[in-house]
Amino acid sequence: MFITFEGIDFCGKSTQVELLQKFFINKGREVKVIREPGGTLISERIRDILLDRKNSEMKMETEFLLFSSSRAQLVREIIIPALEKNIVVISDRFHDSSTAYQGFGRGLDISKINVINSFAISNVIPDITFLIDISVEECLKRKALRSNIELDRIEISSNTFYQKVREGYLKLANEEKRFVVINGTQSIEKIHKIIIERISLIKKGLIDEN
Ligand code: ADP
Ligand code: TYD
């Protein structure tokens, strides 16, 4: 099973990915957790280029192709082999991030994004995608609480950019059935509970058989 998490920065994805990973481990399931961009040696190197604030000259086309390259490597080196071994794969972001950030956020042509996304991911589509939705105001509040952390090249983007990304995600979720939209201002425990319930709905055996 392939599970992805999406949402604007600070929505709580990493927190939920970690809880879900622990949940599966407790159930005796083998699970592989990855993050995007990254997850392989090559992809982590591309991540460094993408997030480095020194690269302020990066064009949006370059940015999109780098995210796609990182993803193409991750899919072939890690995701496909893991799924073939029946390992549960959980990814913190996947191709929907490119549609939301580079497409809706930066304004690249969505039909071109779709073509390159398909090429990068081959036919590895997530079984379920959790969109943790928070407002840009909530994002800013959480960002301020973590003022000790240096923000990366994308995290310093404007509020208007984040607003477009959020709306883009909601539009995508409306179009594709694999999405589950969760209000990210609920408690961490409540969100985790919703996630488990939804996974068990689509794949009962994955959670119950052990
Ligand atoms: P992301 O991976 O989406 O950037 P994180 O999981 O790192 O988000 O969470 C961002 C910040 O928000 C962290 O400080 C985290 O403790 C906090 N957080 C996560 N989930 C919630 C929640 N449901 N309610 C309030 N704060 C949360
Ligand atoms: P990261 O530190 O992993 O952020 P987060 O914890 O919010 O996932 O940085 C990834 C950044 O890259 C994040 O701001 C979202 C952005 N991004 C894109 O713009 N396009 C993409 O395709 C992906 C995967 C990420």
Tab-separated table of C-alpha atoms and ligand atoms in Angstrom:
chain	number	residue	atom	x	y	z
A	1	MET	CA	0.000	0.000	0.000
A	2	PHE	CA	1.249	3.464	-0.890
A	3	ILE	CA	0.110	6.343	1.355
A	4	THR	CA	0.989	10.000	0.791
A	5	PHE	CA	0.627	13.128	2.913
A	6	GLU	CA	0.141	16.575	1.452
A	7	GLY	CA	-0.531	20.110	2.622
A	8	ILE	CA	1.099	23.498	2.969
A	9	ASP	CA	4.221	23.819	5.115
A	10	PHE	CA	3.670	23.315	8.895
A	11	CYS	CA	0.283	21.629	8.371
A	12	GLY	CA	1.415	18.689	10.518
A	13	LYS	CA	2.373	16.087	7.903
A	14	SER	CA	5.622	14.945	9.495
A	15	THR	CA	3.898	14.581	12.877
A	16	GLN	CA	1.226	12.325	11.340
A	17	VAL	CA	3.698	10.345	9.232
A	18	GLU	CA	5.644	9.494	12.379
A	19	LEU	CA	2.507	8.424	14.278
A	20	LEU	CA	1.342	6.282	11.365
A	21	GLN	CA	4.746	4.662	11.056
A	22	LYS	CA	4.659	3.746	14.781
A	23	PHE	CA	1.127	2.438	14.356
A	24	PHE	CA	2.137	0.052	11.565
A	25	ILE	CA	5.273	-1.066	13.415
A	26	ASN	CA	3.134	-1.908	16.473
A	27	LYS	CA	0.925	-3.975	14.186
A	28	GLY	CA	4.002	-5.892	13.019
A	29	ARG	CA	3.871	-4.420	9.516
A	30	GLU	CA	6.979	-3.608	7.573
A	31	VAL	CA	6.894	0.064	6.656
A	32	LYS	CA	9.117	2.394	4.664
A	33	VAL	CA	8.902	6.126	5.316
A	34	ILE	CA	10.238	8.636	2.825
A	35	ARG	CA	10.157	12.378	2.379
A	36	GLU	CA	10.116	14.506	-0.733
A	37	PRO	CA	12.278	15.892	-2.079
A	38	GLY	CA	14.779	13.296	-0.866
A	39	GLY	CA	14.847	9.670	0.168
A	40	THR	CA	17.822	8.488	-1.908
A	41	LEU	CA	21.401	9.737	-2.055
A	42	ILE	CA	20.773	11.398	-5.427
A	43	SER	CA	17.398	12.817	-4.372
A	44	GLU	CA	18.858	14.263	-1.139
A	45	ARG	CA	21.529	16.007	-3.206
A	46	ILE	CA	18.841	17.491	-5.435
A	47	ARG	CA	16.955	18.515	-2.250
A	48	ASP	CA	19.983	20.509	-1.084
A	49	ILE	CA	20.005	22.460	-4.371
A	50	LEU	CA	16.233	23.031	-4.243
A	51	LEU	CA	16.049	24.299	-0.675
A	52	ASP	CA	19.289	26.297	-0.562
A	53	ARG	CA	18.434	29.984	-0.094
A	54	LYS	CA	21.553	30.913	-2.055
A	55	ASN	CA	19.758	29.626	-5.178
A	56	SER	CA	17.402	32.595	-5.335
A	57	GLU	CA	17.940	32.824	-9.101
A	58	MET	CA	16.282	29.443	-9.722
A	59	LYS	CA	13.648	29.594	-12.457
A	60	MET	CA	10.317	27.897	-11.822
A	61	GLU	CA	10.852	25.485	-14.718
A	62	THR	CA	14.215	24.424	-13.263
A	63	GLU	CA	12.608	24.041	-9.851
A	64	PHE	CA	9.850	21.805	-11.198
A	65	LEU	CA	12.241	19.622	-13.201
A	66	LEU	CA	14.520	19.183	-10.194
A	67	PHE	CA	11.594	18.091	-8.001
A	68	SER	CA	10.582	15.688	-10.770
A	69	SER	CA	14.121	14.286	-11.127
A	70	SER	CA	14.363	13.713	-7.415
A	71	ARG	CA	10.992	11.914	-7.545
A	72	ALA	CA	11.865	9.793	-10.583
A	73	GLN	CA	14.889	8.436	-8.723
A	74	LEU	CA	12.935	7.813	-5.517
A	75	VAL	CA	10.144	5.952	-7.314
A	76	ARG	CA	12.499	3.585	-9.124
A	77	GLU	CA	15.130	3.111	-6.420
A	78	ILE	CA	12.904	2.833	-3.342
A	79	ILE	CA	9.130	2.932	-3.847
A	80	ILE	CA	8.629	0.299	-6.559
A	81	PRO	CA	10.974	-2.284	-4.954
A	82	ALA	CA	9.305	-1.755	-1.542
A	83	LEU	CA	5.769	-2.110	-2.920
A	84	GLU	CA	6.836	-5.267	-4.769
A	85	LYS	CA	7.871	-6.708	-1.388
A	86	ASN	CA	4.472	-5.797	0.055
A	87	ILE	CA	6.001	-3.166	2.318
A	88	VAL	CA	3.717	-0.259	3.286
A	89	VAL	CA	5.211	2.938	1.862
A	90	ILE	CA	4.407	6.296	3.490
A	91	SER	CA	5.613	9.429	1.765
A	92	ASP	CA	5.744	12.934	3.224
A	93	ARG	CA	4.752	14.690	-0.056
A	94	PHE	CA	4.655	13.263	-3.592
A	95	HIS	CA	3.688	14.435	-7.087
A	96	ASP	CA	0.652	16.427	-5.838
A	97	SER	CA	3.133	18.806	-4.173
A	98	SER	CA	4.451	19.726	-7.619
A	99	THR	CA	0.957	20.330	-8.949
A	100	ALA	CA	0.102	22.477	-5.932
A	101	TYR	CA	3.386	24.396	-5.467
A	102	GLN	CA	4.819	24.652	-8.992
A	103	GLY	CA	1.464	24.536	-10.801
A	104	PHE	CA	-1.074	26.452	-8.717
A	105	GLY	CA	1.520	28.319	-6.628
A	106	ARG	CA	4.108	29.409	-9.191
A	107	GLY	CA	1.704	29.359	-12.115
A	108	LEU	CA	3.257	26.733	-14.391
A	109	ASP	CA	0.871	25.205	-16.919
A	110	ILE	CA	-1.008	22.385	-15.124
A	111	SER	CA	-1.304	20.240	-18.246
A	112	LYS	CA	2.498	20.298	-18.672
A	113	ILE	CA	2.929	19.475	-14.975
A	114	ASN	CA	0.595	16.498	-15.377
A	115	VAL	CA	2.584	15.104	-18.317
A	116	ILE	CA	5.950	15.383	-16.553
A	117	ASN	CA	4.503	14.151	-13.258
A	118	SER	CA	3.248	10.996	-15.001
A	119	PHE	CA	6.633	10.472	-16.619
A	120	ALA	CA	8.429	10.869	-13.270
A	121	ILE	CA	6.178	8.569	-11.257
A	122	SER	CA	5.596	5.994	-13.984
A	123	ASN	CA	2.250	4.533	-12.933
A	124	VAL	CA	2.891	4.624	-9.209
A	125	ILE	CA	-0.195	6.453	-7.966
A	126	PRO	CA	-0.849	6.574	-4.210
A	127	ASP	CA	-3.693	4.385	-2.913
A	128	ILE	CA	-4.686	7.149	-0.539
A	129	THR	CA	-3.581	10.755	-0.076
A	130	PHE	CA	-4.208	12.682	3.133
A	131	LEU	CA	-4.450	16.413	2.591
A	132	ILE	CA	-3.990	18.098	5.950
A	133	ASP	CA	-5.614	21.447	5.418
A	134	ILE	CA	-4.722	24.550	7.433
A	135	SER	CA	-5.204	28.223	6.623
A	136	VAL	CA	-2.270	30.428	5.699
A	137	GLU	CA	-2.832	32.268	9.008
A	138	GLU	CA	-2.406	28.998	10.920
A	139	CYS	CA	0.707	28.244	8.859
A	140	LEU	CA	2.163	31.638	9.825
A	141	LYS	CA	1.324	31.102	13.492
A	142	ARG	CA	3.135	27.758	13.522
A	143	LYS	CA	6.035	29.205	11.555
A	144	ALA	CA	6.418	31.972	14.163
A	145	LEU	CA	6.482	29.405	16.974
A	146	ARG	CA	9.459	27.776	15.300
A	147	SER	CA	11.398	31.003	14.819
A	148	ASN	CA	14.596	29.268	15.953
A	149	ILE	CA	14.617	27.196	12.741
A	150	GLU	CA	16.103	28.696	9.602
A	151	LEU	CA	13.495	28.711	6.822
A	152	ASP	CA	14.394	27.170	3.444
A	153	ARG	CA	14.126	28.741	-0.038
A	154	ILE	CA	10.481	27.704	-0.470
A	155	GLU	CA	9.370	28.440	3.105
A	156	ILE	CA	10.269	32.135	2.682
A	157	SER	CA	7.629	32.465	-0.082
A	158	SER	CA	4.861	35.065	0.229
A	159	ASN	CA	1.448	34.544	1.838
A	160	THR	CA	-0.214	34.988	-1.566
A	161	PHE	CA	1.866	32.074	-2.851
A	162	TYR	CA	0.763	29.868	0.057
A	163	GLN	CA	-2.844	30.899	-0.453
A	164	LYS	CA	-2.675	29.734	-4.081
A	165	VAL	CA	-1.016	26.480	-3.041
A	166	ARG	CA	-3.719	25.809	-0.457
A	167	GLU	CA	-6.530	26.518	-2.896
A	168	GLY	CA	-4.801	24.371	-5.524
A	169	TYR	CA	-4.630	21.445	-3.138
A	170	LEU	CA	-8.336	21.749	-2.327
A	171	LYS	CA	-9.154	21.845	-6.023
A	172	LEU	CA	-7.070	18.721	-6.657
A	173	ALA	CA	-8.703	16.927	-3.742
A	174	ASN	CA	-12.078	17.721	-5.188
A	175	GLU	CA	-11.128	16.132	-8.505
A	176	GLU	CA	-9.482	12.908	-7.342
A	177	LYS	CA	-11.139	10.238	-5.239
A	178	ARG	CA	-7.962	9.038	-3.521
A	179	PHE	CA	-7.836	12.274	-1.450
A	180	VAL	CA	-9.017	12.552	2.137
A	181	VAL	CA	-9.122	16.155	3.338
A	182	ILE	CA	-8.574	16.590	7.074
A	183	ASN	CA	-8.954	19.808	9.040
A	184	GLY	CA	-5.414	20.255	10.371
A	185	THR	CA	-6.430	22.426	13.327
A	186	GLN	CA	-7.906	19.430	15.131
A	187	SER	CA	-5.758	17.771	17.797
A	188	ILE	CA	-2.851	15.570	16.710
A	189	GLU	CA	-4.580	12.518	18.252
A	190	LYS	CA	-7.898	13.194	16.517
A	191	ILE	CA	-6.200	13.556	13.114
A	192	HIS	CA	-4.302	10.310	13.684
A	193	LYS	CA	-7.569	8.531	14.520
A	194	ILE	CA	-9.217	9.777	11.307
A	195	ILE	CA	-6.220	8.572	9.284
A	196	ILE	CA	-6.353	5.071	10.763
A	197	GLU	CA	-10.103	4.859	10.169
A	198	ARG	CA	-9.759	5.875	6.534
A	199	ILE	CA	-6.938	3.439	5.864
A	200	SER	CA	-8.879	0.588	7.403
A	201	LEU	CA	-11.857	1.479	5.222
A	202	ILE	CA	-9.927	1.038	1.992
A	203	LYS	CA	-7.728	-1.868	3.112
A	204	LYS	CA	-9.273	-3.696	6.008
A	205	GLY	CA	-6.701	-6.505	6.228
A	206	LEU	CA	-3.782	-4.123	6.452
A	207	ILE	CA	-4.777	-3.032	9.929
A	208	ASP	CA	-6.869	-5.865	11.325
A	209	GLU	CA	-5.228	-9.102	10.346
A	210	ASN	CA	-2.367	-9.037	12.902
B	1	ADP	P1	4.934	19.625	8.323
B	1	ADP	O1	5.714	18.348	8.247
B	1	ADP	O2	3.648	19.564	7.579
B	1	ADP	O3	5.740	20.857	7.976
B	1	ADP	P2	5.029	19.278	11.230
B	1	ADP	O4	4.485	17.939	11.532
B	1	ADP	O5	6.526	19.450	11.281
B	1	ADP	O6	4.469	19.828	9.838
B	1	ADP	O7	4.321	20.314	12.219
B	1	ADP	C1	4.558	21.709	12.128
B	1	ADP	C2	4.381	22.333	13.525
B	1	ADP	O8	3.002	22.254	13.906
B	1	ADP	C3	5.162	21.599	14.612
B	1	ADP	O9	5.633	22.542	15.549
B	1	ADP	C4	4.120	20.666	15.225
B	1	ADP	O10	4.405	20.371	16.564
B	1	ADP	C5	2.852	21.476	15.093
B	1	ADP	N1	1.641	20.638	14.910
B	1	ADP	C6	1.531	19.472	14.227
B	1	ADP	N2	0.266	19.025	14.258
B	1	ADP	C7	-0.459	19.923	14.954
B	1	ADP	C8	-1.850	20.018	15.332
B	1	ADP	N3	-2.744	19.097	14.970
B	1	ADP	N4	-2.231	21.085	16.043
B	1	ADP	C9	-1.330	22.034	16.420
B	1	ADP	N5	-0.005	22.016	16.101
B	1	ADP	C10	0.420	20.965	15.377
B	2	TYD	P1	10.437	20.307	3.600
B	2	TYD	O1	11.440	20.868	4.553
B	2	TYD	O2	10.440	18.852	3.376
B	2	TYD	O3	9.025	20.867	4.008
B	2	TYD	P2	7.760	20.171	4.600
B	2	TYD	O4	8.148	19.640	5.948
B	2	TYD	O5	6.743	21.260	4.647
B	2	TYD	O6	7.392	19.084	3.621
B	2	TYD	O7	10.654	21.111	2.249
B	2	TYD	C1	10.034	20.799	1.090
B	2	TYD	C2	9.588	22.095	0.450
B	2	TYD	O8	9.514	21.903	-0.952
B	2	TYD	C3	8.209	22.512	0.912
B	2	TYD	O9	8.176	23.923	1.063
B	2	TYD	C4	7.314	22.135	-0.252
B	2	TYD	C5	8.218	22.213	-1.442
B	2	TYD	N1	7.900	21.290	-2.559
B	2	TYD	C6	7.544	21.809	-3.785
B	2	TYD	O10	7.489	23.038	-3.963
B	2	TYD	N2	7.275	20.953	-4.829
B	2	TYD	C7	7.382	19.601	-4.677
B	2	TYD	O11	7.130	18.840	-5.647
B	2	TYD	C8	7.758	19.070	-3.392
B	2	TYD	C9	7.880	17.587	-3.176
B	2	TYD	C10	8.013	19.953	-2.350
